[in-house]
CSV table of C-alpha atoms in Angstrom, one decimal:
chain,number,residue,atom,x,y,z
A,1,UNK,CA,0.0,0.0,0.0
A,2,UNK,CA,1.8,3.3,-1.1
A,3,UNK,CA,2.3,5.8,1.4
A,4,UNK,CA,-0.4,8.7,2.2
A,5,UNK,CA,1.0,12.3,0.5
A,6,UNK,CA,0.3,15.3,2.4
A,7,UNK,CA,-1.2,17.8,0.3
A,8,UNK,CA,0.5,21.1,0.2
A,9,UNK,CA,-0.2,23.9,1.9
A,10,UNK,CA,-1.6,26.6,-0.1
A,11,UNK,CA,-1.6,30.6,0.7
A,12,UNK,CA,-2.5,32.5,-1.4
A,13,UNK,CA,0.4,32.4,-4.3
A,14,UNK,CA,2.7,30.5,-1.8
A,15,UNK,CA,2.8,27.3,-1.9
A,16,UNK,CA,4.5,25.0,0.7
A,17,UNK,CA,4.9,21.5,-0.1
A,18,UNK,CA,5.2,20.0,3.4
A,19,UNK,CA,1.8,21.4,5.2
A,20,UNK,CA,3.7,22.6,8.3
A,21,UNK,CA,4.3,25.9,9.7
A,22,UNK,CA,7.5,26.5,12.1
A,23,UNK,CA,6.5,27.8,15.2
A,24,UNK,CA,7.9,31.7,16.1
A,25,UNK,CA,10.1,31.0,19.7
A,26,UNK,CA,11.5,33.9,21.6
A,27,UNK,CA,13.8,35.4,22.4
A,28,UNK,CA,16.5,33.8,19.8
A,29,UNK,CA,15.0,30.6,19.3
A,30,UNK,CA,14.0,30.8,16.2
A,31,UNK,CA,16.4,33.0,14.1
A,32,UNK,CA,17.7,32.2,10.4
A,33,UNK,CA,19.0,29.3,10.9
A,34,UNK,CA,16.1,27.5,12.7
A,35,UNK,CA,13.6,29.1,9.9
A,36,UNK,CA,15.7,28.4,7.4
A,37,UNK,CA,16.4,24.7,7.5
A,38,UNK,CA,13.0,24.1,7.7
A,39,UNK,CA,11.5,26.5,4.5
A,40,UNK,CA,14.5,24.7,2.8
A,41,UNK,CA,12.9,20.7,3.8
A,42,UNK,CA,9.3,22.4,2.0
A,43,UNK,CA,8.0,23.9,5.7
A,44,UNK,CA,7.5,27.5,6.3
A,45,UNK,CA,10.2,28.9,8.7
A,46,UNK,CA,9.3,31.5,10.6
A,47,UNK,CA,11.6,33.8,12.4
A,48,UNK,CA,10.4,35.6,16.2
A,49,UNK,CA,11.0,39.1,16.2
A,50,UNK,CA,11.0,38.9,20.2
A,51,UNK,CA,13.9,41.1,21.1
A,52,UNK,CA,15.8,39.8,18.4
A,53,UNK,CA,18.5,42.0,18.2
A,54,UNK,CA,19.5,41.0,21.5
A,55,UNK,CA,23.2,40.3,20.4
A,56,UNK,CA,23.5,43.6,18.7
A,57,UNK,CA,26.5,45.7,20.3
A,58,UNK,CA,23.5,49.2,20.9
A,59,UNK,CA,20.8,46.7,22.5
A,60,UNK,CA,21.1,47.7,26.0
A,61,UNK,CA,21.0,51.4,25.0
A,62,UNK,CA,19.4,51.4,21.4
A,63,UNK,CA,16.9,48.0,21.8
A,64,UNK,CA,14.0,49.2,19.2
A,65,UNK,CA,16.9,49.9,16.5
A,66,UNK,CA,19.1,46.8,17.5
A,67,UNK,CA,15.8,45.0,16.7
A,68,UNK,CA,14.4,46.6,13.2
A,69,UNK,CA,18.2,46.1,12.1
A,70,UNK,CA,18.2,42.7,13.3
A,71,UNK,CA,15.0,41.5,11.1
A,72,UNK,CA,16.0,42.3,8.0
A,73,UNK,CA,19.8,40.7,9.1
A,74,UNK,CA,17.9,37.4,10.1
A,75,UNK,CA,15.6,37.1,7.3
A,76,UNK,CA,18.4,37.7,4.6
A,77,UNK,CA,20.3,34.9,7.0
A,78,UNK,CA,16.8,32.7,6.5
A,79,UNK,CA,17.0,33.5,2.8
A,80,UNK,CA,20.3,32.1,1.9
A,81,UNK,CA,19.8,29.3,3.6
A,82,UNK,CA,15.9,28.6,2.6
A,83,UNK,CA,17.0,28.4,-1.1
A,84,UNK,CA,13.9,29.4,-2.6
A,85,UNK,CA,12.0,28.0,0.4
A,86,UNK,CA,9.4,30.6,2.4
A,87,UNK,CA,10.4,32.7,5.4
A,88,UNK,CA,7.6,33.9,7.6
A,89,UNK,CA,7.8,36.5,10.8
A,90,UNK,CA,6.1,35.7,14.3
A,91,UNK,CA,5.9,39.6,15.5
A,92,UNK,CA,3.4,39.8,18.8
A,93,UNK,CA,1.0,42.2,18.9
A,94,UNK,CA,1.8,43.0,22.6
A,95,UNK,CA,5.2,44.1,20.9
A,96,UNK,CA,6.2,47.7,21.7
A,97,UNK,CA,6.3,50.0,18.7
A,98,UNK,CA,4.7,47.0,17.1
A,99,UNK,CA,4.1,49.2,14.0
A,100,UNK,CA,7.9,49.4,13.4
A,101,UNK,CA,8.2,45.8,13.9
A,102,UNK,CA,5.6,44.5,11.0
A,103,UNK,CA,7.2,47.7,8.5
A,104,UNK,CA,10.7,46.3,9.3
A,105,UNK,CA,9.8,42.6,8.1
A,106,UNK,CA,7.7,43.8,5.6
A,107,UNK,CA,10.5,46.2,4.1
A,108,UNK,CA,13.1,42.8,3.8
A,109,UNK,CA,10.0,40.9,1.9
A,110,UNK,CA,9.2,38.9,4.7
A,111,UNK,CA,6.7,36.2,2.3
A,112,UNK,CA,4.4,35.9,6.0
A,113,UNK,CA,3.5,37.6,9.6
A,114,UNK,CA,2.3,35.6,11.8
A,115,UNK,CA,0.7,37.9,14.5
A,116,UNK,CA,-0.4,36.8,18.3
A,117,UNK,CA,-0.2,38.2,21.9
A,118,UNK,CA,-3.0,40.1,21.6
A,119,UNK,CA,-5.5,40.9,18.5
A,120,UNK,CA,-3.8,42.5,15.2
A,121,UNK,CA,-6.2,44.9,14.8
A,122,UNK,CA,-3.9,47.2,12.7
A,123,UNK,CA,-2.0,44.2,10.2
A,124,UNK,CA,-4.0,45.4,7.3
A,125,UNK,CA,-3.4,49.1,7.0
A,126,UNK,CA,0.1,48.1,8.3
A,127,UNK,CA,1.0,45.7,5.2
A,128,UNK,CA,-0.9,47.9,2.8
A,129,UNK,CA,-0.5,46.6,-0.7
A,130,UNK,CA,2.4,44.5,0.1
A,131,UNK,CA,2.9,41.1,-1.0
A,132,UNK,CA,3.2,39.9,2.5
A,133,UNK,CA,0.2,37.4,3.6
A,134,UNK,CA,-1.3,38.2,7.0
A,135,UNK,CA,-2.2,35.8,9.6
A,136,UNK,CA,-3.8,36.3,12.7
A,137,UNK,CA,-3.3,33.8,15.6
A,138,UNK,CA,-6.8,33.0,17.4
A,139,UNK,CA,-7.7,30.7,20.0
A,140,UNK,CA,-11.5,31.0,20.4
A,141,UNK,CA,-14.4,31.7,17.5
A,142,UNK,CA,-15.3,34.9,19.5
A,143,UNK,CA,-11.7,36.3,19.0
A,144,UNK,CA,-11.9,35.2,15.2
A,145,UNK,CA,-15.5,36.8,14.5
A,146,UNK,CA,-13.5,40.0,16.0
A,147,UNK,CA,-10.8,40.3,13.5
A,148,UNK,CA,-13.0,39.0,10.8
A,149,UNK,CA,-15.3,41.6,10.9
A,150,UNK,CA,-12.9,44.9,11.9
A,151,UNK,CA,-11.0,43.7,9.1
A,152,UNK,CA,-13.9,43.6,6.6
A,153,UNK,CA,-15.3,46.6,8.2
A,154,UNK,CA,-12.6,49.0,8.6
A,155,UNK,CA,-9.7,47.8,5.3
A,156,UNK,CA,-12.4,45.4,3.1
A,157,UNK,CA,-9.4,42.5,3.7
A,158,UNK,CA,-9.7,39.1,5.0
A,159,UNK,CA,-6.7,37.1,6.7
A,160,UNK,CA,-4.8,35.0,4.1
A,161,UNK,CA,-4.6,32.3,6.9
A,162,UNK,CA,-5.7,31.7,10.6
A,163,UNK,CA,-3.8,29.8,13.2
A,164,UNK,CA,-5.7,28.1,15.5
A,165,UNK,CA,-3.4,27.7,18.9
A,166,UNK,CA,-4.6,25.5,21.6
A,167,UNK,CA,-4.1,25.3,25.0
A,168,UNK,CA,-1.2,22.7,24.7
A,169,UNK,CA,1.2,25.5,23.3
A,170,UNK,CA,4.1,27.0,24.6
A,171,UNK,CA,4.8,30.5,25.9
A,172,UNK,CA,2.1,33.2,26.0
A,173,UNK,CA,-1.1,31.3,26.0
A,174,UNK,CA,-4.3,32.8,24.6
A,175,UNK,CA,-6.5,31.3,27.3
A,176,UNK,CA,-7.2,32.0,31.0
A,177,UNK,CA,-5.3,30.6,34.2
A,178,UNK,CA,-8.5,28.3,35.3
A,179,UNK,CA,-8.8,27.0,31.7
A,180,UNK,CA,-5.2,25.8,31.2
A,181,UNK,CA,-5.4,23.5,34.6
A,182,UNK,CA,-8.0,21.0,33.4
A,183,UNK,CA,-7.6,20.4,29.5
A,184,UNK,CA,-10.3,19.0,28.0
A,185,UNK,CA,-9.0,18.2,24.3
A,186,UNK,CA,-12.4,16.6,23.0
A,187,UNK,CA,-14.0,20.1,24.3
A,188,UNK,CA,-11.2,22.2,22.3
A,189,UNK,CA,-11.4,20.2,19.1
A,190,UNK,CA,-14.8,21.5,18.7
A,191,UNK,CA,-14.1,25.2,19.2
A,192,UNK,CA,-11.2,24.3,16.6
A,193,UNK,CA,-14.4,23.4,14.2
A,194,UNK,CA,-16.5,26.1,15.0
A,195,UNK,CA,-13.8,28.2,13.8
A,196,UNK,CA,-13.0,26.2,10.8
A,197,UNK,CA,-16.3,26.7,9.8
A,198,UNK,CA,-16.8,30.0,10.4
A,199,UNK,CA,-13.4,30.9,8.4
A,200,UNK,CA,-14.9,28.7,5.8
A,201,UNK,CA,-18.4,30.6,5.9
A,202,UNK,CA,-16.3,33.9,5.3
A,203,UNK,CA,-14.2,32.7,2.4
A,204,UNK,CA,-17.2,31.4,0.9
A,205,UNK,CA,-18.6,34.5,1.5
A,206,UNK,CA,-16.2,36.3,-0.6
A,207,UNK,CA,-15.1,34.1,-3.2
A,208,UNK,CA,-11.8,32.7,-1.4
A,209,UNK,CA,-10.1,30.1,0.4
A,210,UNK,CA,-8.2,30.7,3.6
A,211,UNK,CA,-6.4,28.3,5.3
A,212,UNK,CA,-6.5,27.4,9.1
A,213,UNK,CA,-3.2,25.5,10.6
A,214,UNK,CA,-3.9,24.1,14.0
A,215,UNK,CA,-1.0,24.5,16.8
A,216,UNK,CA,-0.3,23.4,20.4
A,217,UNK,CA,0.4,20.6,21.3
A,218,UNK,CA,1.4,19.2,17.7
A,219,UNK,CA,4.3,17.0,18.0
A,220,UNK,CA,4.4,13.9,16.2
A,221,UNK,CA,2.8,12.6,12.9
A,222,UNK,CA,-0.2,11.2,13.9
A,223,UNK,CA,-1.0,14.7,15.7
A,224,UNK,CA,-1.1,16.5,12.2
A,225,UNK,CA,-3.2,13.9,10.7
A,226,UNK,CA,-6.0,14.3,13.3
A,227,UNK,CA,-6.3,17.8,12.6
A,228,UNK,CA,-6.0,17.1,8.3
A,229,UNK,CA,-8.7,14.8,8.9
A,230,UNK,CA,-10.8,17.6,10.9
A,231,UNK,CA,-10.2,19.8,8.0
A,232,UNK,CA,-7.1,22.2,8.8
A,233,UNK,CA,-4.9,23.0,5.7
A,234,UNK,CA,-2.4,22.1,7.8
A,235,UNK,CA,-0.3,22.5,11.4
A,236,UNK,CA,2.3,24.8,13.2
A,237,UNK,CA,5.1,22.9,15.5
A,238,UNK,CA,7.3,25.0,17.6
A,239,UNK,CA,8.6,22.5,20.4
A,240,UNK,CA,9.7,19.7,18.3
A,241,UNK,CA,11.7,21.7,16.5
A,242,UNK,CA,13.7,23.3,19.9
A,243,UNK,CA,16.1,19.8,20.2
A,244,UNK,CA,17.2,19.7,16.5
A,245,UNK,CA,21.0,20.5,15.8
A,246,UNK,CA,19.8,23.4,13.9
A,247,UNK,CA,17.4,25.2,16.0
A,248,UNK,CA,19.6,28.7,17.3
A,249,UNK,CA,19.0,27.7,21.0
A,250,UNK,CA,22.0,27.2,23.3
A,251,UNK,CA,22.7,23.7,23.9
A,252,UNK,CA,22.0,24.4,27.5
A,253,UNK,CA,18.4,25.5,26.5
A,254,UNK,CA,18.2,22.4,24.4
A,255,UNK,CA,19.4,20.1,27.4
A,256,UNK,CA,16.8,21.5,29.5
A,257,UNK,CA,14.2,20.2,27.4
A,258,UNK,CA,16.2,16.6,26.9
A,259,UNK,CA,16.3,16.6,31.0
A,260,UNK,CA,12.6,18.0,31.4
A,261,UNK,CA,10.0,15.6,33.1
A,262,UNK,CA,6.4,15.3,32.5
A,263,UNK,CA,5.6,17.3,36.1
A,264,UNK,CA,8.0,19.7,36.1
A,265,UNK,CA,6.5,21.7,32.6
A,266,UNK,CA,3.9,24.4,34.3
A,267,UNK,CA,1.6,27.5,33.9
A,268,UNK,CA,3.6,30.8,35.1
A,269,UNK,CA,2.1,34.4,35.3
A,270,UNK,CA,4.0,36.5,32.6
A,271,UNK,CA,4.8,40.0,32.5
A,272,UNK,CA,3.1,40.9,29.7
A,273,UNK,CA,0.0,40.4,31.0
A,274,UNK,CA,-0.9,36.5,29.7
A,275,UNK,CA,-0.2,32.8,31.2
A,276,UNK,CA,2.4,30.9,30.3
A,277,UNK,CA,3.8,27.5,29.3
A,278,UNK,CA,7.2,26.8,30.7
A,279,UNK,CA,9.7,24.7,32.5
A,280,UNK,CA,10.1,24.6,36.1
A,281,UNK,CA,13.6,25.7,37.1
A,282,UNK,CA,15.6,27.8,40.1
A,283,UNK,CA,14.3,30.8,37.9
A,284,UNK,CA,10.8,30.2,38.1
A,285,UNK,CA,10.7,29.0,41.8
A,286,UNK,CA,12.2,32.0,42.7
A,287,UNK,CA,9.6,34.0,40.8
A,288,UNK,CA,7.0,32.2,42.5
A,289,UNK,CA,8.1,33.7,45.7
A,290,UNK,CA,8.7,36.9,44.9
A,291,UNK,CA,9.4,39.7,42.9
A,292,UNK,CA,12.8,39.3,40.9
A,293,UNK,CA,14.7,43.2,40.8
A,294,UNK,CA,16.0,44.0,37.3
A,295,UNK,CA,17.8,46.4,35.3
A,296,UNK,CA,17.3,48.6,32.4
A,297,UNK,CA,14.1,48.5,30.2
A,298,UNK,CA,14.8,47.1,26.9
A,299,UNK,CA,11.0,48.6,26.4
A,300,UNK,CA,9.5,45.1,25.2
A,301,UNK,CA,6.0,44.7,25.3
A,302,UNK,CA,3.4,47.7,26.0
A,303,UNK,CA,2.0,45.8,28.6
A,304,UNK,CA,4.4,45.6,31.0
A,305,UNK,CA,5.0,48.4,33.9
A,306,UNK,CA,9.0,48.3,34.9
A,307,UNK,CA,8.4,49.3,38.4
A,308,UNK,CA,5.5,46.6,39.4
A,309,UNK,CA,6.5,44.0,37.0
A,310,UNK,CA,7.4,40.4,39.2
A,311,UNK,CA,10.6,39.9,36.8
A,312,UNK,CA,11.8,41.3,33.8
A,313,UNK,CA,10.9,39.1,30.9
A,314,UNK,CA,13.6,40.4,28.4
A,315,UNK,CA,15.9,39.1,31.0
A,316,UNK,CA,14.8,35.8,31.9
A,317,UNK,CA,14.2,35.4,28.2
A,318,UNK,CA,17.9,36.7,26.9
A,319,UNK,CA,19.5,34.5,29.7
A,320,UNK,CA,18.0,31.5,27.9
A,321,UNK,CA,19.4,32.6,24.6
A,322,UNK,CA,22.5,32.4,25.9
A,323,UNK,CA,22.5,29.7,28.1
A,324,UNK,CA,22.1,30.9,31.4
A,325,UNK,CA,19.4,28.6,32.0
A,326,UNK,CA,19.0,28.8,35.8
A,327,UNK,CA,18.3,32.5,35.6
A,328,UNK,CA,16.1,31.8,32.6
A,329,UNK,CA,12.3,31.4,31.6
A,330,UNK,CA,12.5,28.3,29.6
A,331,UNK,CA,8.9,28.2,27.7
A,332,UNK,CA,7.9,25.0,26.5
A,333,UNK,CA,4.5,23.1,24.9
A,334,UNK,CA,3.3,20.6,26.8
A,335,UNK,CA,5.1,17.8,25.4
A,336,UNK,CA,8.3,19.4,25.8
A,337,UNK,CA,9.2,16.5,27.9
A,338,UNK,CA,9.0,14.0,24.9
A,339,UNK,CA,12.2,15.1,24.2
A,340,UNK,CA,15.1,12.5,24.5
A,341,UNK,CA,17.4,13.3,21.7
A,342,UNK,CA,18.6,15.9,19.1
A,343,UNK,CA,17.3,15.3,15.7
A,344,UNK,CA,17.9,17.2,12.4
A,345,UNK,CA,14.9,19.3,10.8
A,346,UNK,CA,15.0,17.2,8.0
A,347,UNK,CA,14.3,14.2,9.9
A,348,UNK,CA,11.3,15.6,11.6
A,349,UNK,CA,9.9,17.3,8.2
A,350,UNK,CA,10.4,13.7,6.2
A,351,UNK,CA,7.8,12.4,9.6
A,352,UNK,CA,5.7,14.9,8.7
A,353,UNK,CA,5.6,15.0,4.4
């Protein structure tokens, strides 16, 4: 019996072959290199713009140009090593000077934003007539309807694709504290239709098809085939990816996940404002007990007030991108703990093709 094929994975005039979308990790977890490997296996890569000109010699003093410098730097970096493949931006919507952010990416032909952390209100007079497809990250049919119909209302634009993120997912979760202690995946996997359909009713509606991927919790082969056979165009993996030889983690970061238990992968409070998924370590117990002094602002995320803020999440999220993993947030999906080996992208995308 031959082997199922995967369709592709269709937006728009981009075309992927293999029907998954790379996960954005932040800060400096998923750069070019990352993003690049796997648009070159037929994925989409997808770079976070998280702080991502933290290694840049002006980011403690100059951290919004550092940044805007950095994306077109790492999406060239993405480019050259992608050959031909396509290169997609995670930029958060909780982002400071978010505007600048989505300009930046869109300026260096960024072929995708992927937007989250909050509602992207604003993408479509942001991308104007760019070639860049827009897609907003949802993870209820009430947030959808709201971008579906300010985006109709207010630019006459629909999203080129919708991500669906779960509860299962790692770092800033789209749900509330209560929800994310009793999962109830059956429960979820009919939201996930609702919204299907409803993204289906609006495409219909005006003569198009969008495409919903399906993330959290997304891990293995048999995880993207249950949502194909739901009717998702395809899915987006972010943890898998974080303990391949190629993702731009630390290999301390990447240990951490090889070392990680079932029990010791938790919900924190973030700073910006949203639970989180991440892994248990000295950092986070000590955060758990009290407030964690910092330094300079590296002006982040609009949401967070410097002076009442339990930790500084630029901080904690730098020292994991450079391997100071006890003074680190390590975010994590849930089945960051499934981890037992480094693997190359192009093993993982050949699982999934």
């Amino acid at each position: 019996m031959a082997e199922k094929k995967n369709r592709a994975l269709v937006i728009g005039n981009i075309r992927a072959e293999v029907p998954l979308i790379q996960g954005g990790m932040g800060v400096g977890i998923s750069l070019s290199g990352l993003a690049g490997a796997v648009a070159a296996q037929g994925g989409i890569g997808v770079i976070s713009t998280a702080q991502i000109g933290f290694r840049e010699p002006d980011f403690d003093d100059h951290p919004i140009e550092a940044n805007l410098r950095a994306i077109g730097q790492e999406i060239r970096k993405a480019r050259e090593i992608a050959g031909g493949g396509i290169i997609g931006v995670n930029i958060m919507v909780a982002t400071r000077y978010y505007e600048r952010y989505v300009k930046a990416a869109i300026d260096s032909g960024v072929d995708l934003i992927i937007s989250g952390a909050g509602l992207p209100m604003k993408l479509p007079e942001l991308a104007g007539d760019s070639q860049t497809k827009l897609a907003p990250i949802v993870s209820s049919l009430k947030s959808a309807e709201v971008i579906f119909k300010y985006w109709l209302k207010k630019y006459d634009r629909l999203p080129d694709l919708v991500v669906i993120e779960g509860p299962r997912a790692g770092g800033h979760l789209g749900f509330k504290m209560e929800e994310l202690q009793e999962i109830d995946d059956a429960a979820y996997d009919e939201e996930i239709r609702k919204i299907m359909a409803r993204v289906g009713e609006y495409g219909a509606a005006h003569g198009r098809e969008i495409p919903v991927v399906v993330a959290g919790g997304v891990y293995e082969r048999k995880d993207m085939d249950h949502y194909l056979e739901m009717g998702a165009a395809g899915v987006q993996v972010a943890t898998r990816f974080v303990t391949t030889y190629e993702c731009d983690a630390p290999m301390a970061y990447k240990q951490a996940y090889l070392d990680a238990k079932e029990e010791d992968i938790v919900i924190v409070k973030s700073p910006v404002g949203m639970p989180g998924r991440a892994i248990l370590n000295p950092f986070m117990k000590k955060a758990r007990e009290g407030r964690i002094p910092h330094g300079k602002c590296h002006l982040c995320v609009s949401t967070c007030k410097p002076d009442e803020t339990p930790y500084c999440i630029t901080d904690a999220l730098v020292n994991a991108a450079v391997g100071n993993v006890d003074q680190a947030l390590l975010f994590c999906g849930s089945n960051a703990y499934r981890a037992h080996k480094l693997e190359h992208v192009k093993d993982i995308m050949d699982e999934f093709r």
